[in-house]
mmCIF file of C-alpha atoms in Angstrom:
data_model
loop_
_atom_site.group_PDB
_atom_site.id
_atom_site.type_symbol
_atom_site.label_atom_id
_atom_site.label_comp_id
_atom_site.label_asym_id
_atom_site.label_seq_id
_atom_site.Cartn_x
_atom_site.Cartn_y
_atom_site.Cartn_z
ATOM 1 C CA MET A 2 1.222 -6.635 -26.882
ATOM 2 C CA SER A 3 -0.814 -5.417 -29.777
ATOM 3 C CA GLY A 4 -2.052 -2.125 -28.614
ATOM 4 C CA HIS A 5 -0.786 0.518 -25.957
ATOM 5 C CA TYR A 6 -0.424 -1.925 -23.235
ATOM 6 C CA TYR A 7 -0.763 -5.628 -22.633
ATOM 7 C CA SER A 8 -4.190 -5.864 -21.382
ATOM 8 C CA LEU A 9 -5.772 -8.990 -19.642
ATOM 9 C CA ASN A 10 -8.279 -9.461 -22.368
ATOM 10 C CA GLU A 11 -5.433 -9.983 -24.831
ATOM 11 C CA TYR A 12 -3.667 -12.343 -22.451
ATOM 12 C CA LEU A 13 -6.941 -14.302 -22.004
ATOM 13 C CA GLN A 14 -7.421 -14.603 -25.757
ATOM 14 C CA ARG A 15 -3.835 -15.967 -26.199
ATOM 15 C CA SER A 16 -3.843 -18.197 -23.201
ATOM 16 C CA PHE A 17 -7.552 -19.541 -23.239
ATOM 17 C CA GLY A 18 -8.839 -18.760 -26.738
ATOM 18 C CA GLY A 19 -11.423 -16.176 -25.530
ATOM 19 C CA LYS A 20 -12.665 -14.041 -22.536
ATOM 20 C CA LEU A 21 -12.884 -15.367 -18.976
ATOM 21 C CA TYR A 22 -15.162 -13.490 -16.638
ATOM 22 C CA LYS A 23 -14.149 -13.069 -12.934
ATOM 23 C CA LEU A 24 -16.589 -14.313 -10.438
ATOM 24 C CA ALA A 25 -15.925 -12.593 -6.965
ATOM 25 C CA LEU A 26 -16.258 -15.081 -4.204
ATOM 26 C CA ASP A 27 -16.407 -14.601 -0.274
ATOM 27 C CA GLY A 28 -14.826 -17.665 1.426
ATOM 28 C CA GLY A 29 -15.762 -16.212 4.740
ATOM 29 C CA PHE A 30 -12.018 -15.392 5.431
ATOM 30 C CA THR A 31 -10.849 -12.635 7.833
ATOM 31 C CA CYS A 32 -7.434 -11.063 7.951
ATOM 32 C CA PRO A 33 -4.432 -10.746 10.556
ATOM 33 C CA ASN A 34 -5.111 -6.902 10.214
ATOM 34 C CA ARG A 35 -8.567 -7.580 11.760
ATOM 35 C CA ASP A 36 -8.451 -10.609 14.039
ATOM 36 C CA GLY A 37 -5.939 -9.040 16.328
ATOM 37 C CA THR A 38 -2.805 -10.893 15.239
ATOM 38 C CA LEU A 39 -1.460 -7.523 13.726
ATOM 39 C CA ASP A 40 -4.196 -5.039 14.279
ATOM 40 C CA THR A 41 -8.069 -4.921 14.778
ATOM 41 C CA ARG A 42 -8.689 -1.931 12.537
ATOM 42 C CA GLY A 43 -7.772 -3.469 9.120
ATOM 43 C CA CYS A 44 -5.753 -1.148 6.383
ATOM 44 C CA ILE A 45 -6.798 2.255 6.498
ATOM 45 C CA PHE A 46 -8.769 2.095 3.160
ATOM 46 C CA CYS A 47 -10.316 -1.200 3.578
ATOM 47 C CA SER A 48 -14.210 -1.208 3.704
ATOM 48 C CA GLY A 49 -16.317 -3.459 6.238
ATOM 49 C CA ARG A 50 -16.318 -6.217 3.816
ATOM 50 C CA GLY A 51 -12.671 -6.103 2.958
ATOM 51 C CA SER A 52 -12.903 -5.187 -0.464
ATOM 52 C CA GLY A 53 -15.578 -7.686 -1.354
ATOM 53 C CA ASN A 54 -18.750 -5.526 -1.679
ATOM 54 C CA PHE A 55 -19.694 -7.404 -4.830
ATOM 55 C CA ALA A 56 -18.496 -11.038 -3.793
ATOM 56 C CA GLU A 57 -20.937 -13.972 -3.436
ATOM 57 C CA PHE A 58 -20.715 -15.738 -0.237
ATOM 58 C CA LEU A 59 -19.627 -19.317 -0.892
ATOM 59 C CA SER A 60 -22.374 -21.602 0.472
ATOM 60 C CA ALA A 61 -22.614 -25.320 1.077
ATOM 61 C CA SER A 62 -23.404 -25.611 -2.573
ATOM 62 C CA ALA A 63 -20.503 -24.369 -4.729
ATOM 63 C CA THR A 64 -22.462 -24.796 -7.962
ATOM 64 C CA GLU A 65 -25.289 -22.649 -6.687
ATOM 65 C CA THR A 66 -22.760 -20.033 -5.495
ATOM 66 C CA LEU A 67 -21.132 -19.877 -9.009
ATOM 67 C CA ASP A 68 -24.614 -19.708 -10.587
ATOM 68 C CA ARG A 69 -25.345 -16.511 -8.608
ATOM 69 C CA ALA A 70 -21.975 -15.039 -9.551
ATOM 70 C CA ILE A 71 -22.273 -15.881 -13.181
ATOM 71 C CA ALA A 72 -25.915 -14.226 -13.152
ATOM 72 C CA ARG A 73 -24.284 -11.047 -11.903
ATOM 73 C CA VAL A 74 -21.652 -10.599 -14.605
ATOM 74 C CA ALA A 75 -23.893 -10.985 -17.326
ATOM 75 C CA SER A 76 -21.272 -12.678 -19.414
ATOM 76 C CA LYS A 77 -21.606 -12.441 -23.116
ATOM 77 C CA GLY A 78 -19.755 -12.620 -26.528
ATOM 78 C CA ASN A 79 -16.793 -14.923 -26.687
ATOM 79 C CA CYS A 80 -16.847 -16.229 -23.114
ATOM 80 C CA VAL A 81 -15.038 -19.454 -22.894
ATOM 81 C CA GLY A 82 -15.181 -19.601 -19.010
ATOM 82 C CA TYR A 83 -14.663 -18.252 -15.573
ATOM 83 C CA ILE A 84 -12.030 -17.241 -12.965
ATOM 84 C CA ALA A 85 -13.036 -18.157 -9.597
ATOM 85 C CA TYR A 86 -11.884 -15.092 -7.433
ATOM 86 C CA PHE A 87 -11.585 -15.317 -3.795
ATOM 87 C CA GLN A 88 -11.889 -11.546 -3.283
ATOM 88 C CA ASN A 89 -12.293 -9.967 0.194
ATOM 89 C CA TYR A 90 -10.044 -10.097 3.055
ATOM 90 C CA THR A 91 -6.897 -12.578 3.031
ATOM 91 C CA GLY A 92 -7.842 -15.617 1.015
ATOM 92 C CA THR A 93 -5.200 -17.958 2.383
ATOM 93 C CA TYR A 94 -5.803 -17.022 5.918
ATOM 94 C CA ALA A 95 -7.246 -20.350 7.285
ATOM 95 C CA PRO A 96 -6.334 -23.744 8.218
ATOM 96 C CA VAL A 97 -5.015 -25.414 5.055
ATOM 97 C CA GLU A 98 -7.783 -28.289 5.340
ATOM 98 C CA ARG A 99 -10.408 -25.617 5.127
ATOM 99 C CA LEU A 100 -8.599 -23.890 2.156
ATOM 100 C CA GLU A 101 -8.487 -27.084 0.204
ATOM 101 C CA SER A 102 -12.166 -27.519 0.762
ATOM 102 C CA LEU A 103 -12.918 -24.135 -0.545
ATOM 103 C CA TYR A 104 -10.757 -24.250 -3.454
ATOM 104 C CA ARG A 105 -11.496 -27.618 -4.602
ATOM 105 C CA ALA A 106 -15.111 -26.907 -4.473
ATOM 106 C CA VAL A 107 -14.974 -24.332 -7.019
ATOM 107 C CA LEU A 108 -12.137 -25.982 -9.214
ATOM 108 C CA GLU A 109 -14.444 -29.104 -9.673
ATOM 109 C CA ASP A 110 -16.798 -27.096 -11.671
ATOM 110 C CA GLU A 111 -15.931 -27.390 -15.377
ATOM 111 C CA ARG A 112 -16.872 -23.846 -15.932
ATOM 112 C CA VAL A 113 -14.150 -22.591 -13.827
ATOM 113 C CA LYS A 114 -10.909 -22.353 -15.870
ATOM 114 C CA VAL A 115 -8.545 -20.323 -13.317
ATOM 115 C CA LEU A 116 -8.420 -20.057 -9.526
ATOM 116 C CA SER A 117 -7.447 -16.661 -8.429
ATOM 117 C CA ILE A 118 -6.882 -15.644 -4.815
ATOM 118 C CA ALA A 119 -6.340 -12.293 -3.169
ATOM 119 C CA THR A 120 -4.070 -12.587 -0.162
ATOM 120 C CA ARG A 121 -1.241 -11.147 1.860
ATOM 121 C CA PRO A 122 2.429 -11.874 1.099
ATOM 122 C CA ASP A 123 2.778 -12.696 4.945
ATOM 123 C CA CYS A 124 -0.041 -15.298 4.753
ATOM 124 C CA LEU A 125 1.727 -17.916 2.556
ATOM 125 C CA GLY A 126 2.940 -20.543 4.725
ATOM 126 C CA ASP A 127 4.654 -23.764 3.615
ATOM 127 C CA GLU A 128 1.607 -25.905 3.985
ATOM 128 C CA VAL A 129 -0.493 -23.381 1.890
ATOM 129 C CA MET A 130 2.241 -23.148 -0.755
ATOM 130 C CA GLU A 131 2.303 -26.887 -1.207
ATOM 131 C CA LEU A 132 -1.522 -27.021 -1.756
ATOM 132 C CA LEU A 133 -1.468 -24.143 -4.313
ATOM 133 C CA LYS A 134 1.342 -25.732 -6.189
ATOM 134 C CA GLU A 135 -0.628 -29.136 -6.127
ATOM 135 C CA LEU A 136 -3.878 -27.210 -7.450
ATOM 136 C CA ASN A 137 -1.971 -25.646 -10.065
ATOM 137 C CA ARG A 138 -1.056 -28.949 -11.684
ATOM 138 C CA GLU A 139 -4.988 -29.279 -12.220
ATOM 139 C CA LYS A 140 -5.887 -25.707 -13.528
ATOM 140 C CA PRO A 141 -4.086 -22.356 -13.217
ATOM 141 C CA VAL A 142 -3.800 -20.567 -9.901
ATOM 142 C CA TRP A 143 -3.089 -16.952 -9.701
ATOM 143 C CA ILE A 144 -2.047 -15.193 -6.405
ATOM 144 C CA GLU A 145 -3.009 -11.741 -5.998
ATOM 145 C CA LEU A 146 -0.745 -9.756 -3.644
ATOM 146 C CA GLY A 147 -1.623 -6.588 -1.901
ATOM 147 C CA LEU A 148 1.575 -4.462 -2.070
ATOM 148 C CA GLN A 149 0.162 -0.847 -2.695
ATOM 149 C CA THR A 150 3.299 0.817 -2.330
ATOM 150 C CA ILE A 151 7.028 0.200 -1.674
ATOM 151 C CA HIS A 152 7.687 3.114 0.650
ATOM 152 C CA PRO A 153 7.824 2.161 4.287
ATOM 153 C CA GLN A 154 6.262 5.559 5.671
ATOM 154 C CA THR A 155 3.246 4.998 3.500
ATOM 155 C CA ALA A 156 3.076 1.423 4.321
ATOM 156 C CA GLU A 157 3.082 2.255 8.161
ATOM 157 C CA TYR A 158 0.238 4.922 7.277
ATOM 158 C CA ILE A 159 -2.035 2.559 5.593
ATOM 159 C CA ARG A 160 -1.349 -0.316 8.369
ATOM 160 C CA ARG A 161 -0.057 -2.737 5.860
ATOM 161 C CA GLY A 162 1.589 -4.723 8.505
ATOM 162 C CA TYR A 163 4.491 -6.202 6.612
ATOM 163 C CA PRO A 164 8.015 -5.028 5.367
ATOM 164 C CA LEU A 165 8.917 -5.114 1.579
ATOM 165 C CA GLU A 166 11.259 -8.114 1.868
ATOM 166 C CA VAL A 167 8.162 -10.383 2.750
ATOM 167 C CA PHE A 168 6.665 -9.259 -0.479
ATOM 168 C CA ASP A 169 9.885 -10.000 -2.326
ATOM 169 C CA SER A 170 10.209 -13.388 -0.803
ATOM 170 C CA ALA A 171 6.505 -14.190 -1.429
ATOM 171 C CA VAL A 172 6.941 -13.311 -5.400
ATOM 172 C CA LYS A 173 10.085 -15.584 -5.456
ATOM 173 C CA ARG A 174 8.275 -18.544 -3.657
ATOM 174 C CA CYS A 175 4.968 -18.122 -5.940
ATOM 175 C CA ARG A 176 7.122 -18.193 -8.962
ATOM 176 C CA GLN A 177 9.104 -20.936 -8.012
ATOM 177 C CA ALA A 178 6.024 -23.081 -7.320
ATOM 178 C CA GLY A 179 4.872 -22.358 -10.943
ATOM 179 C CA LEU A 180 2.021 -19.824 -9.733
ATOM 180 C CA GLU A 181 1.047 -16.669 -11.542
ATOM 181 C CA VAL A 182 1.540 -13.496 -9.422
ATOM 182 C CA ILE A 183 -0.545 -10.448 -9.793
ATOM 183 C CA VAL A 184 0.504 -7.242 -7.884
ATOM 184 C CA HIS A 185 -2.035 -4.647 -6.292
ATOM 185 C CA MET A 186 -0.821 -1.153 -6.201
ATOM 186 C CA ILE A 187 -2.663 1.857 -5.361
ATOM 187 C CA LEU A 188 -2.177 5.446 -7.050
ATOM 188 C CA GLY A 189 -2.838 8.516 -5.011
ATOM 189 C CA LEU A 190 -1.978 7.119 -1.522
ATOM 190 C CA PRO A 191 -1.544 10.299 0.989
ATOM 191 C CA GLY A 192 1.906 11.668 1.131
ATOM 192 C CA GLU A 193 3.177 10.049 -2.008
ATOM 193 C CA SER A 194 4.468 12.372 -4.811
ATOM 194 C CA ASP A 195 4.152 11.309 -8.417
ATOM 195 C CA GLU A 196 7.765 10.304 -8.556
ATOM 196 C CA MET A 197 7.259 7.860 -5.607
ATOM 197 C CA ILE A 198 4.242 6.281 -7.318
ATOM 198 C CA CYS A 199 6.188 5.590 -10.355
ATOM 199 C CA GLN A 200 8.941 4.008 -8.282
ATOM 200 C CA THR A 201 6.464 1.525 -6.930
ATOM 201 C CA ALA A 202 5.483 0.577 -10.519
ATOM 202 C CA GLU A 203 8.981 0.419 -11.628
ATOM 203 C CA TYR A 204 9.791 -1.907 -8.532
ATOM 204 C CA VAL A 205 6.760 -4.255 -9.459
ATOM 205 C CA GLY A 206 8.052 -4.401 -12.823
ATOM 206 C CA LYS A 207 11.431 -5.788 -11.754
ATOM 207 C CA SER A 208 9.939 -8.131 -9.139
ATOM 208 C CA GLY A 209 9.169 -11.117 -11.109
ATOM 209 C CA ALA A 210 5.537 -10.766 -10.968
ATOM 210 C CA ASN A 211 3.394 -11.551 -14.090
ATOM 211 C CA GLY A 212 0.748 -8.989 -13.645
ATOM 212 C CA ILE A 213 -0.323 -5.934 -12.057
ATOM 213 C CA LYS A 214 -3.490 -4.229 -11.040
ATOM 214 C CA LEU A 215 -3.457 -0.286 -10.969
ATOM 215 C CA GLN A 216 -6.034 1.039 -8.624
ATOM 216 C CA LEU A 217 -6.984 4.569 -7.811
ATOM 217 C CA LEU A 218 -7.331 5.239 -4.098
ATOM 218 C CA HIS A 219 -11.051 5.377 -3.232
ATOM 219 C CA VAL A 220 -12.278 7.085 -0.005
ATOM 220 C CA LEU A 221 -14.984 4.768 1.478
ATOM 221 C CA LYS A 222 -17.612 5.507 4.301
ATOM 222 C CA GLY A 223 -16.888 4.092 7.438
ATOM 223 C CA THR A 224 -12.929 3.879 6.976
ATOM 224 C CA ASP A 225 -10.272 5.583 8.860
ATOM 225 C CA LEU A 226 -9.064 6.968 5.572
ATOM 226 C CA ALA A 227 -12.458 8.845 5.330
ATOM 227 C CA ALA A 228 -11.845 10.402 8.657
ATOM 228 C CA ASP A 229 -8.487 11.692 7.423
ATOM 229 C CA TYR A 230 -10.008 12.942 4.192
ATOM 230 C CA ALA A 231 -12.864 14.807 6.236
ATOM 231 C CA ALA A 232 -10.198 16.419 8.326
ATOM 232 C CA GLY A 233 -8.519 17.731 5.280
ATOM 233 C CA LYS A 234 -5.391 15.771 5.595
ATOM 234 C CA PHE A 235 -5.371 14.921 1.719
ATOM 235 C CA SER A 236 -7.078 15.683 -1.400
ATOM 236 C CA ALA A 237 -8.753 13.367 -3.739
ATOM 237 C CA MET A 238 -7.050 13.008 -7.101
ATOM 238 C CA GLU A 239 -8.547 14.503 -10.276
ATOM 239 C CA LEU A 240 -9.238 12.413 -13.342
ATOM 240 C CA GLU A 241 -6.743 14.109 -15.523
ATOM 241 C CA HIS A 242 -3.995 13.621 -12.969
ATOM 242 C CA TYR A 243 -4.903 9.988 -12.592
ATOM 243 C CA ILE A 244 -4.432 9.470 -16.289
ATOM 244 C CA GLN A 245 -1.197 11.101 -16.451
ATOM 245 C CA LEU A 246 0.041 9.006 -13.637
ATOM 246 C CA LEU A 247 -1.228 5.833 -14.956
ATOM 247 C CA GLU A 248 0.681 6.558 -18.255
ATOM 248 C CA ASN A 249 3.828 7.214 -16.334
ATOM 249 C CA CYS A 250 3.552 3.837 -14.382
ATOM 250 C CA ILE A 251 2.722 1.844 -17.534
ATOM 251 C CA ARG A 252 5.735 3.310 -19.391
ATOM 252 C CA VAL A 253 7.933 1.803 -16.631
ATOM 253 C CA LEU A 254 6.320 -1.702 -16.806
ATOM 254 C CA PRO A 255 7.816 -4.456 -18.945
ATOM 255 C CA PRO A 256 5.856 -5.046 -22.173
ATOM 256 C CA GLU A 257 5.462 -8.816 -21.175
ATOM 257 C CA MET A 258 3.698 -7.763 -17.796
ATOM 258 C CA VAL A 259 -0.036 -8.225 -17.967
ATOM 259 C CA ILE A 260 -2.012 -5.095 -16.770
ATOM 260 C CA HIS A 261 -5.268 -6.484 -15.174
ATOM 261 C CA ARG A 262 -6.836 -3.289 -14.222
ATOM 262 C CA LEU A 263 -6.422 0.349 -15.019
ATOM 263 C CA THR A 264 -8.728 1.629 -12.432
ATOM 264 C CA GLY A 265 -11.382 0.355 -9.982
ATOM 265 C CA ASP A 266 -14.874 1.305 -9.065
ATOM 266 C CA GLY A 267 -15.964 1.176 -5.543
ATOM 267 C CA ASP A 268 -19.338 0.570 -4.162
ATOM 268 C CA LYS A 269 -21.389 3.684 -5.132
ATOM 269 C CA ARG A 270 -23.296 3.570 -1.789
ATOM 270 C CA GLU A 271 -19.938 3.763 0.139
ATOM 271 C CA LEU A 272 -17.867 5.965 -2.150
ATOM 272 C CA ILE A 273 -16.987 9.474 -0.859
ATOM 273 C CA ALA A 274 -14.269 10.424 -2.989
ATOM 274 C CA PRO A 275 -13.283 10.788 -6.086
ATOM 275 C CA LEU A 276 -16.760 10.892 -7.249
ATOM 276 C CA TRP A 277 -15.872 11.041 -10.814
ATOM 277 C CA THR A 278 -14.907 7.159 -10.523
ATOM 278 C CA ALA A 279 -18.478 6.228 -10.243
ATOM 279 C CA ASP A 280 -18.991 6.747 -13.824
ATOM 280 C CA LYS A 281 -16.915 3.863 -14.954
ATOM 281 C CA LYS A 282 -17.634 4.090 -18.743
ATOM 282 C CA ARG A 283 -16.683 7.869 -18.834
ATOM 283 C CA VAL A 284 -13.307 7.108 -17.009
ATOM 284 C CA LEU A 285 -12.391 4.130 -19.157
ATOM 285 C CA ASN A 286 -12.976 6.345 -22.371
ATOM 286 C CA ALA A 287 -11.067 9.274 -21.155
ATOM 287 C CA ILE A 288 -8.210 6.601 -20.428
ATOM 288 C CA ARG A 289 -8.416 5.196 -23.835
ATOM 289 C CA SER A 290 -8.481 8.565 -25.467
ATOM 290 C CA ALA A 291 -5.560 9.836 -23.654
ATOM 291 C CA PHE A 292 -3.463 6.602 -24.422
ATOM 292 C CA GLU A 293 -4.283 7.340 -28.175
ATOM 293 C CA ARG A 294 -3.493 11.024 -27.979
ATOM 294 C CA ASP A 295 -0.160 10.576 -26.238
ATOM 295 C CA GLY A 296 1.031 7.509 -28.273
ATOM 296 C CA LEU A 297 1.539 5.438 -24.867
ATOM 297 C CA ILE A 298 3.643 2.334 -25.348
ATOM 298 C CA GLN A 299 4.277 0.062 -22.196
ATOM 299 C CA GLY A 300 7.693 -0.269 -21.173
ATOM 300 C CA GLU A 301 9.107 2.640 -23.402
ATOM 301 C CA LYS A 302 10.929 4.131 -20.440
ATOM 302 C CA ILE A 303 12.432 1.091 -18.841
ATOM 303 C CA ARG A 304 15.835 1.901 -17.584
ATOM 304 C CA PRO A 305 18.604 -0.737 -17.817
#
């Protein structure tokens, strides 16, 4: 960690000798929270495309799909390759034969250096784990787990659909298989205090995961969360408060944990609140200035 926190860019430079750009791919998956297995409504904050508004649908030609995705990111500078990221819905929720076909189609492209898969901890069966372990011998495989919170009441509200021990087990199994684990956490979920949010960060830091994505809660059109927001059941977070929370979380994360994201940017066509998140450049500049001003050091408040 050379700066205030261990950034993804620093990790990629150390591991691959340069920058890898992430290519958001849509593998045509669904989710047990949508197909009726657990629910039909999805998580309360999830958009119609399952958080994949910027993803390219994986067509019959993986090469053409990757070409389109690369054109989207406009990579420049010291780019040494790409991360094929199955982003939306649940990226391991399909028969293992179909998963293998999709994953191998992109891994065969020499431009792809890493396979990253966003999924649920309860969608990692034994056959899927064996496949991921096998693929990881060829190129690095990252598993991104949507935890969001450790607090049962909030998990029930957002309709997460699994208990915390399922997450614990998934992290352990993925690490035993040699996979890198990245945990998604949402800051600003309704009903959670600053202390509760930091407790989730602290838990993730001790979970055995390799990395974390810190994400501000976005209110998007067409979601049940938007209905609660319109009814005045909670307020959107202000930028200054978010930065303060971000700092508090980073201070309890171990220095060796890679921070893959400091915030997120929802589709501006669907964003209801907080509207300040639409100006990503301004937000990132404000975060960097605050880190410098406050002398932030990742892990400085870890308790034994």
